[in-house]
Amino acid sequence: MTFLPLDLIKVRMQLQGEAAAAPQPALRPALAFHAGGHAVALPHHDIPAAPRKPGPLAVGAQILRSEGAAGLFSGVSATMLRQTLYSTTRMGLYDILKTKWTPQDNNGVLPLHRKIAAGLVAGGVGAAVGNPADVAMVRMQADRRLPLAERRNYAGVDDAIGRMARDEGVRSLWRGSSLTVNRAMIVTASQLATYDQAKEAILALQGPGADGLATHVAASFTAGIVAAAASNPVDVVKTRMMNMKVAPGSPPPYAGAVDCALKTVRKVFKGVEF
């Protein structure tokens, strides 16, 4: 199961920059021309640089100060339900597909392309099953960053799912599901396939006797890095899509996943000169 405080910090960091940007000071011309045609230089005021976004330690400390230790475990019921549905489905299905697709004439070794295919299928199915809990988890983890009047104040995952279904329709439980499925396919394929491949590579070099704790840790570390790097861009867009608040009669903040991705990129690179 995901270590909840780290997952909470991740969600808060992924939502940084969504608030409306502060108005920039008006630009003043560098030169003023008087009636005689003489140019006079005006004093130059540097535009203040955008404040740096806090890192994970700063975000965690901010949560502790403003919400207490309990704040680090916001959305714990939704996280537990999501992991139960998502992880159980994808891990179980991956093992079933591995067993079914392993050729008997290859010493019981599943080729890499079949490992990736098994991960894609298992991750997609697991994400579809766990999406309602995923939406509830993101909203509950992000709730405290909203103004008091805009907070949803879900009592638990059952309250979150029930209110979403009543107030926003059953389809809202699968909001961002295309992104969730894509992310899960990327994570599962890269994570589990990389783990198996790394473990097999280590054992091929050091022999069957090396199948111990050190090998499992090394393979897991490699798989974690690959999966995190591959899935993070989709994960950011997924989090923002799930958390967006749609006011009655107003257009949603994001028209879709592509629009959300483009707006996120524009905010990240706003003011950057290439």
mmCIF file of C-alpha atoms in Angstrom:
data_model
loop_
_atom_site.group_PDB
_atom_site.id
_atom_site.type_symbol
_atom_site.label_atom_id
_atom_site.label_comp_id
_atom_site.label_asym_id
_atom_site.label_seq_id
_atom_site.Cartn_x
_atom_site.Cartn_y
_atom_site.Cartn_z
ATOM 1 C CA MET A 1 0.000 0.000 0.000
ATOM 2 C CA THR A 2 1.176 3.514 -0.818
ATOM 3 C CA PHE A 3 2.688 5.389 2.127
ATOM 4 C CA LEU A 4 -0.187 7.824 2.628
ATOM 5 C CA PRO A 5 1.656 10.974 3.790
ATOM 6 C CA LEU A 6 3.927 10.831 0.737
ATOM 7 C CA ASP A 7 0.942 10.284 -1.553
ATOM 8 C CA LEU A 8 -0.853 13.240 0.031
ATOM 9 C CA ILE A 9 2.190 15.476 -0.430
ATOM 10 C CA LYS A 10 2.423 14.342 -4.052
ATOM 11 C CA VAL A 11 -1.203 15.322 -4.740
ATOM 12 C CA ARG A 12 -0.779 18.736 -3.085
ATOM 13 C CA MET A 13 2.358 19.401 -5.146
ATOM 14 C CA GLN A 14 0.633 18.327 -8.360
ATOM 15 C CA LEU A 15 -2.118 20.892 -7.706
ATOM 16 C CA GLN A 16 0.307 23.770 -7.135
ATOM 17 C CA GLY A 17 -0.215 26.644 -9.524
ATOM 18 C CA GLU A 18 -3.889 25.948 -10.225
ATOM 19 C CA ALA A 19 -5.036 29.110 -8.441
ATOM 20 C CA ALA A 20 -5.387 32.221 -10.538
ATOM 21 C CA ALA A 21 -2.104 33.949 -10.992
ATOM 22 C CA ALA A 22 -1.579 37.233 -9.193
ATOM 23 C CA PRO A 23 -1.827 40.276 -11.453
ATOM 24 C CA GLN A 24 1.511 41.369 -12.805
ATOM 25 C CA PRO A 25 2.589 44.991 -12.318
ATOM 26 C CA ALA A 26 2.054 47.200 -15.329
ATOM 27 C CA LEU A 27 5.107 47.626 -17.554
ATOM 28 C CA ARG A 28 6.519 51.116 -17.870
ATOM 29 C CA PRO A 29 8.250 52.379 -21.014
ATOM 30 C CA ALA A 30 12.023 52.643 -20.813
ATOM 31 C CA LEU A 31 12.082 56.062 -22.512
ATOM 32 C CA ALA A 32 9.822 59.111 -22.412
ATOM 33 C CA PHE A 33 9.801 61.688 -25.213
ATOM 34 C CA HIS A 34 9.180 65.331 -24.416
ATOM 35 C CA ALA A 35 7.900 67.965 -26.816
ATOM 36 C CA GLY A 36 11.461 68.999 -27.729
ATOM 37 C CA GLY A 37 12.186 65.537 -29.005
ATOM 38 C CA HIS A 38 14.596 64.695 -26.177
ATOM 39 C CA ALA A 39 14.425 61.188 -24.776
ATOM 40 C CA VAL A 40 14.655 60.855 -21.022
ATOM 41 C CA ALA A 41 15.335 57.493 -19.390
ATOM 42 C CA LEU A 42 12.775 56.505 -16.788
ATOM 43 C CA PRO A 43 13.765 54.616 -13.638
ATOM 44 C CA HIS A 44 13.694 50.876 -14.218
ATOM 45 C CA HIS A 45 11.909 48.609 -11.760
ATOM 46 C CA ASP A 46 12.530 44.912 -12.039
ATOM 47 C CA ILE A 47 9.440 42.769 -12.166
ATOM 48 C CA PRO A 48 9.573 40.441 -9.153
ATOM 49 C CA ALA A 49 10.281 36.873 -10.081
ATOM 50 C CA ALA A 50 7.576 34.302 -9.468
ATOM 51 C CA PRO A 51 7.987 32.686 -6.040
ATOM 52 C CA ARG A 52 9.586 29.271 -6.036
ATOM 53 C CA LYS A 53 7.228 26.395 -5.448
ATOM 54 C CA PRO A 54 7.867 24.567 -2.169
ATOM 55 C CA GLY A 55 9.399 21.104 -2.289
ATOM 56 C CA PRO A 56 8.075 17.942 -0.611
ATOM 57 C CA LEU A 57 9.619 18.682 2.798
ATOM 58 C CA ALA A 58 8.205 22.216 2.815
ATOM 59 C CA VAL A 59 4.766 20.976 1.746
ATOM 60 C CA GLY A 60 4.801 18.306 4.454
ATOM 61 C CA ALA A 61 5.837 20.832 7.097
ATOM 62 C CA GLN A 62 3.100 23.215 5.934
ATOM 63 C CA ILE A 63 0.477 20.465 6.282
ATOM 64 C CA LEU A 64 1.731 19.671 9.792
ATOM 65 C CA ARG A 65 1.554 23.330 10.838
ATOM 66 C CA SER A 66 -1.884 24.064 9.405
ATOM 67 C CA GLU A 67 -3.666 20.708 9.784
ATOM 68 C CA GLY A 68 -1.710 18.782 12.415
ATOM 69 C CA ALA A 69 -0.411 15.225 12.185
ATOM 70 C CA ALA A 70 -3.889 13.957 11.285
ATOM 71 C CA GLY A 71 -3.766 16.101 8.144
ATOM 72 C CA LEU A 72 -1.076 13.832 6.715
ATOM 73 C CA PHE A 73 -3.633 11.015 6.678
ATOM 74 C CA SER A 74 -6.435 12.859 4.874
ATOM 75 C CA GLY A 75 -8.398 10.508 2.640
ATOM 76 C CA VAL A 76 -7.096 7.348 4.308
ATOM 77 C CA SER A 77 -10.403 5.486 3.811
ATOM 78 C CA ALA A 78 -10.428 6.288 0.085
ATOM 79 C CA THR A 79 -6.768 5.313 -0.247
ATOM 80 C CA MET A 80 -7.394 1.932 1.389
ATOM 81 C CA LEU A 81 -10.401 1.216 -0.845
ATOM 82 C CA ARG A 82 -8.492 2.286 -3.969
ATOM 83 C CA GLN A 83 -5.524 0.078 -3.153
ATOM 84 C CA THR A 84 -7.809 -2.853 -2.345
ATOM 85 C CA LEU A 85 -9.617 -2.610 -5.679
ATOM 86 C CA TYR A 86 -6.805 -1.428 -7.933
ATOM 87 C CA SER A 87 -3.795 -3.329 -6.617
ATOM 88 C CA THR A 88 -5.609 -6.617 -6.037
ATOM 89 C CA THR A 89 -7.071 -6.575 -9.550
ATOM 90 C CA ARG A 90 -3.920 -5.596 -11.425
ATOM 91 C CA MET A 91 -1.510 -7.847 -9.491
ATOM 92 C CA GLY A 92 -3.800 -10.857 -9.686
ATOM 93 C CA LEU A 93 -4.584 -10.380 -13.359
ATOM 94 C CA TYR A 94 -0.900 -9.832 -14.201
ATOM 95 C CA ASP A 95 0.045 -13.159 -12.613
ATOM 96 C CA ILE A 96 -2.813 -14.926 -14.409
ATOM 97 C CA LEU A 97 -1.728 -13.523 -17.773
ATOM 98 C CA LYS A 98 1.934 -14.313 -17.084
ATOM 99 C CA THR A 99 1.071 -17.939 -16.384
ATOM 100 C CA LYS A 100 -1.204 -18.186 -19.402
ATOM 101 C CA TRP A 101 1.179 -16.498 -21.859
ATOM 102 C CA THR A 102 4.445 -18.139 -20.777
ATOM 103 C CA PRO A 103 5.566 -20.481 -23.586
ATOM 104 C CA GLN A 104 6.359 -24.019 -22.513
ATOM 105 C CA ASP A 105 9.318 -24.261 -24.887
ATOM 106 C CA ASN A 106 11.236 -21.260 -23.450
ATOM 107 C CA ASN A 107 12.323 -22.683 -20.084
ATOM 108 C CA GLY A 108 9.318 -21.033 -18.476
ATOM 109 C CA VAL A 109 10.610 -17.493 -19.195
ATOM 110 C CA LEU A 110 8.060 -14.940 -20.431
ATOM 111 C CA PRO A 111 9.462 -12.661 -23.187
ATOM 112 C CA LEU A 112 9.656 -8.948 -22.379
ATOM 113 C CA HIS A 113 7.034 -7.907 -24.923
ATOM 114 C CA ARG A 114 4.518 -10.293 -23.345
ATOM 115 C CA LYS A 115 5.333 -8.978 -19.864
ATOM 116 C CA ILE A 116 4.606 -5.455 -21.106
ATOM 117 C CA ALA A 117 1.356 -6.603 -22.733
ATOM 118 C CA ALA A 118 0.265 -8.356 -19.526
ATOM 119 C CA GLY A 119 1.043 -5.199 -17.547
ATOM 120 C CA LEU A 120 -0.934 -3.004 -19.941
ATOM 121 C CA VAL A 121 -4.033 -5.202 -19.726
ATOM 122 C CA ALA A 122 -3.830 -5.750 -15.952
ATOM 123 C CA GLY A 123 -3.212 -2.073 -15.207
ATOM 124 C CA GLY A 124 -6.064 -0.872 -17.404
ATOM 125 C CA VAL A 125 -8.606 -3.247 -15.867
ATOM 126 C CA GLY A 126 -7.449 -2.483 -12.318
ATOM 127 C CA ALA A 127 -7.688 1.272 -12.885
ATOM 128 C CA ALA A 128 -11.201 1.045 -14.304
ATOM 129 C CA VAL A 129 -12.332 -0.948 -11.259
ATOM 130 C CA GLY A 130 -10.717 1.425 -8.759
ATOM 131 C CA ASN A 131 -11.499 4.781 -10.435
ATOM 132 C CA PRO A 132 -14.388 5.854 -8.132
ATOM 133 C CA ALA A 133 -12.179 5.403 -5.069
ATOM 134 C CA ASP A 134 -9.350 7.185 -6.901
ATOM 135 C CA VAL A 135 -11.524 10.266 -7.536
ATOM 136 C CA ALA A 136 -12.650 10.274 -3.896
ATOM 137 C CA MET A 137 -9.038 9.935 -2.709
ATOM 138 C CA VAL A 138 -7.796 12.895 -4.785
ATOM 139 C CA ARG A 139 -10.660 15.124 -3.649
ATOM 140 C CA MET A 140 -10.289 14.226 0.017
ATOM 141 C CA GLN A 141 -6.522 14.778 -0.084
ATOM 142 C CA ALA A 142 -6.909 18.148 -1.811
ATOM 143 C CA ASP A 143 -9.874 19.447 0.204
ATOM 144 C CA ARG A 144 -7.926 21.342 2.879
ATOM 145 C CA ARG A 145 -6.146 23.487 0.287
ATOM 146 C CA LEU A 146 -9.489 24.996 -0.801
ATOM 147 C CA PRO A 147 -11.102 28.065 0.813
ATOM 148 C CA LEU A 148 -13.526 27.179 3.619
ATOM 149 C CA ALA A 149 -16.586 28.012 1.512
ATOM 150 C CA GLU A 150 -15.489 25.701 -1.305
ATOM 151 C CA ARG A 151 -14.487 22.634 0.715
ATOM 152 C CA ARG A 152 -16.419 19.438 0.126
ATOM 153 C CA ASN A 153 -15.877 18.077 3.674
ATOM 154 C CA TYR A 154 -16.487 14.430 2.821
ATOM 155 C CA ALA A 155 -16.950 12.305 5.943
ATOM 156 C CA GLY A 156 -15.354 9.274 4.330
ATOM 157 C CA VAL A 157 -15.024 7.417 1.064
ATOM 158 C CA ASP A 158 -18.632 6.178 1.204
ATOM 159 C CA ASP A 159 -19.894 9.738 1.722
ATOM 160 C CA ALA A 160 -17.673 11.008 -1.114
ATOM 161 C CA ILE A 161 -18.824 8.393 -3.623
ATOM 162 C CA GLY A 162 -22.491 8.752 -2.578
ATOM 163 C CA ARG A 163 -22.484 12.554 -2.864
ATOM 164 C CA MET A 164 -20.669 12.518 -6.195
ATOM 165 C CA ALA A 165 -23.224 10.079 -7.603
ATOM 166 C CA ARG A 166 -26.168 12.143 -6.299
ATOM 167 C CA ASP A 167 -24.908 15.660 -7.031
ATOM 168 C CA GLU A 168 -22.838 15.143 -10.168
ATOM 169 C CA GLY A 169 -24.191 11.920 -11.626
ATOM 170 C CA VAL A 170 -22.814 8.396 -11.651
ATOM 171 C CA ARG A 171 -20.558 9.284 -14.590
ATOM 172 C CA SER A 172 -18.597 11.621 -12.302
ATOM 173 C CA LEU A 173 -17.253 8.536 -10.504
ATOM 174 C CA TRP A 174 -15.287 7.776 -13.656
ATOM 175 C CA ARG A 175 -14.122 11.345 -14.246
ATOM 176 C CA GLY A 176 -10.589 11.204 -15.576
ATOM 177 C CA SER A 177 -10.886 7.452 -16.063
ATOM 178 C CA SER A 178 -9.153 7.567 -19.444
ATOM 179 C CA LEU A 179 -6.165 9.151 -17.729
ATOM 180 C CA THR A 180 -6.367 6.748 -14.799
ATOM 181 C CA VAL A 181 -6.407 3.787 -17.156
ATOM 182 C CA ASN A 182 -3.540 5.166 -19.255
ATOM 183 C CA ARG A 183 -1.473 5.909 -16.159
ATOM 184 C CA ALA A 184 -2.149 2.480 -14.652
ATOM 185 C CA MET A 185 -1.250 0.761 -17.905
ATOM 186 C CA ILE A 186 2.040 2.680 -18.028
ATOM 187 C CA VAL A 187 2.773 2.048 -14.330
ATOM 188 C CA THR A 188 1.927 -1.644 -14.357
ATOM 189 C CA ALA A 189 3.674 -2.396 -17.633
ATOM 190 C CA SER A 190 6.822 -0.477 -16.694
ATOM 191 C CA GLN A 191 6.863 -1.484 -13.025
ATOM 192 C CA LEU A 192 6.084 -5.198 -13.125
ATOM 193 C CA ALA A 193 7.806 -5.896 -16.442
ATOM 194 C CA THR A 194 10.916 -3.998 -15.305
ATOM 195 C CA TYR A 195 10.915 -5.829 -11.965
ATOM 196 C CA ASP A 196 10.733 -9.240 -13.627
ATOM 197 C CA GLN A 197 13.300 -8.308 -16.267
ATOM 198 C CA ALA A 198 15.753 -6.823 -13.746
ATOM 199 C CA LYS A 199 15.435 -9.848 -11.465
ATOM 200 C CA GLU A 200 16.034 -12.245 -14.367
ATOM 201 C CA ALA A 201 19.076 -10.217 -15.481
ATOM 202 C CA ILE A 202 20.604 -10.327 -11.985
ATOM 203 C CA LEU A 203 20.033 -14.064 -11.641
ATOM 204 C CA ALA A 204 21.480 -14.652 -15.115
ATOM 205 C CA LEU A 205 24.670 -12.862 -14.057
ATOM 206 C CA GLN A 206 25.032 -14.195 -10.513
ATOM 207 C CA GLY A 207 23.261 -17.531 -10.705
ATOM 208 C CA PRO A 208 20.108 -18.927 -9.049
ATOM 209 C CA GLY A 209 21.749 -18.702 -5.625
ATOM 210 C CA ALA A 210 21.485 -14.923 -5.758
ATOM 211 C CA ASP A 211 17.685 -15.074 -5.496
ATOM 212 C CA GLY A 212 17.459 -13.332 -2.132
ATOM 213 C CA LEU A 213 16.581 -10.068 -0.428
ATOM 214 C CA ALA A 214 19.302 -8.004 -2.135
ATOM 215 C CA THR A 215 18.128 -9.092 -5.595
ATOM 216 C CA HIS A 216 14.496 -8.296 -4.807
ATOM 217 C CA VAL A 217 15.426 -4.863 -3.420
ATOM 218 C CA ALA A 218 17.578 -4.029 -6.458
ATOM 219 C CA ALA A 219 14.856 -5.125 -8.889
ATOM 220 C CA SER A 220 12.180 -3.222 -6.953
ATOM 221 C CA PHE A 221 14.310 -0.060 -6.840
ATOM 222 C CA THR A 222 14.873 -0.209 -10.598
ATOM 223 C CA ALA A 223 11.173 -0.846 -11.284
ATOM 224 C CA GLY A 224 10.099 2.024 -9.030
ATOM 225 C CA ILE A 225 12.333 4.563 -10.772
ATOM 226 C CA VAL A 226 11.213 3.491 -14.252
ATOM 227 C CA ALA A 227 7.502 3.486 -13.321
ATOM 228 C CA ALA A 228 7.630 6.887 -11.594
ATOM 229 C CA ALA A 229 9.455 8.547 -14.476
ATOM 230 C CA ALA A 230 7.135 7.036 -17.084
ATOM 231 C CA SER A 231 3.843 7.825 -15.335
ATOM 232 C CA ASN A 232 4.367 11.213 -13.672
ATOM 233 C CA PRO A 233 3.179 13.495 -16.528
ATOM 234 C CA VAL A 234 -0.081 11.549 -16.889
ATOM 235 C CA ASP A 235 -0.452 11.442 -13.080
ATOM 236 C CA VAL A 236 -0.321 15.246 -12.793
ATOM 237 C CA VAL A 237 -3.035 15.717 -15.433
ATOM 238 C CA LYS A 238 -5.151 12.952 -13.847
ATOM 239 C CA THR A 239 -5.007 14.595 -10.421
ATOM 240 C CA ARG A 240 -6.031 18.008 -11.769
ATOM 241 C CA MET A 241 -8.883 16.584 -13.836
ATOM 242 C CA MET A 242 -10.292 14.626 -10.882
ATOM 243 C CA ASN A 243 -10.049 17.557 -8.484
ATOM 244 C CA MET A 244 -11.559 20.246 -10.751
ATOM 245 C CA LYS A 245 -14.692 21.947 -9.484
ATOM 246 C CA VAL A 246 -17.390 22.710 -12.063
ATOM 247 C CA ALA A 247 -19.727 25.552 -11.059
ATOM 248 C CA PRO A 248 -23.343 25.256 -12.294
ATOM 249 C CA GLY A 249 -23.766 27.110 -15.567
ATOM 250 C CA SER A 250 -20.037 27.661 -15.996
ATOM 251 C CA PRO A 251 -17.621 25.828 -18.274
ATOM 252 C CA PRO A 252 -15.247 23.387 -16.549
ATOM 253 C CA PRO A 253 -11.703 24.614 -15.843
ATOM 254 C CA TYR A 254 -10.389 22.033 -18.301
ATOM 255 C CA ALA A 255 -12.140 20.962 -21.491
ATOM 256 C CA GLY A 256 -10.354 17.633 -21.429
ATOM 257 C CA ALA A 257 -7.078 15.881 -20.768
ATOM 258 C CA VAL A 258 -5.241 17.571 -23.649
ATOM 259 C CA ASP A 259 -6.487 21.021 -22.573
ATOM 260 C CA CYS A 260 -5.404 20.322 -18.988
ATOM 261 C CA ALA A 261 -1.966 19.172 -20.139
ATOM 262 C CA LEU A 262 -1.479 22.263 -22.321
ATOM 263 C CA LYS A 263 -2.568 24.668 -19.560
ATOM 264 C CA THR A 264 -0.287 22.920 -17.073
ATOM 265 C CA VAL A 265 2.689 23.171 -19.418
ATOM 266 C CA ARG A 266 1.965 26.851 -20.104
ATOM 267 C CA LYS A 267 1.936 27.605 -16.372
ATOM 268 C CA VAL A 268 5.173 25.697 -15.808
ATOM 269 C CA PHE A 269 6.984 27.553 -18.571
ATOM 270 C CA LYS A 270 5.307 30.935 -18.118
ATOM 271 C CA GLY A 271 7.969 33.622 -18.351
ATOM 272 C CA VAL A 272 10.697 31.198 -19.407
ATOM 273 C CA GLU A 273 12.809 32.460 -22.297
ATOM 274 C CA PHE A 274 14.355 29.934 -24.664
#
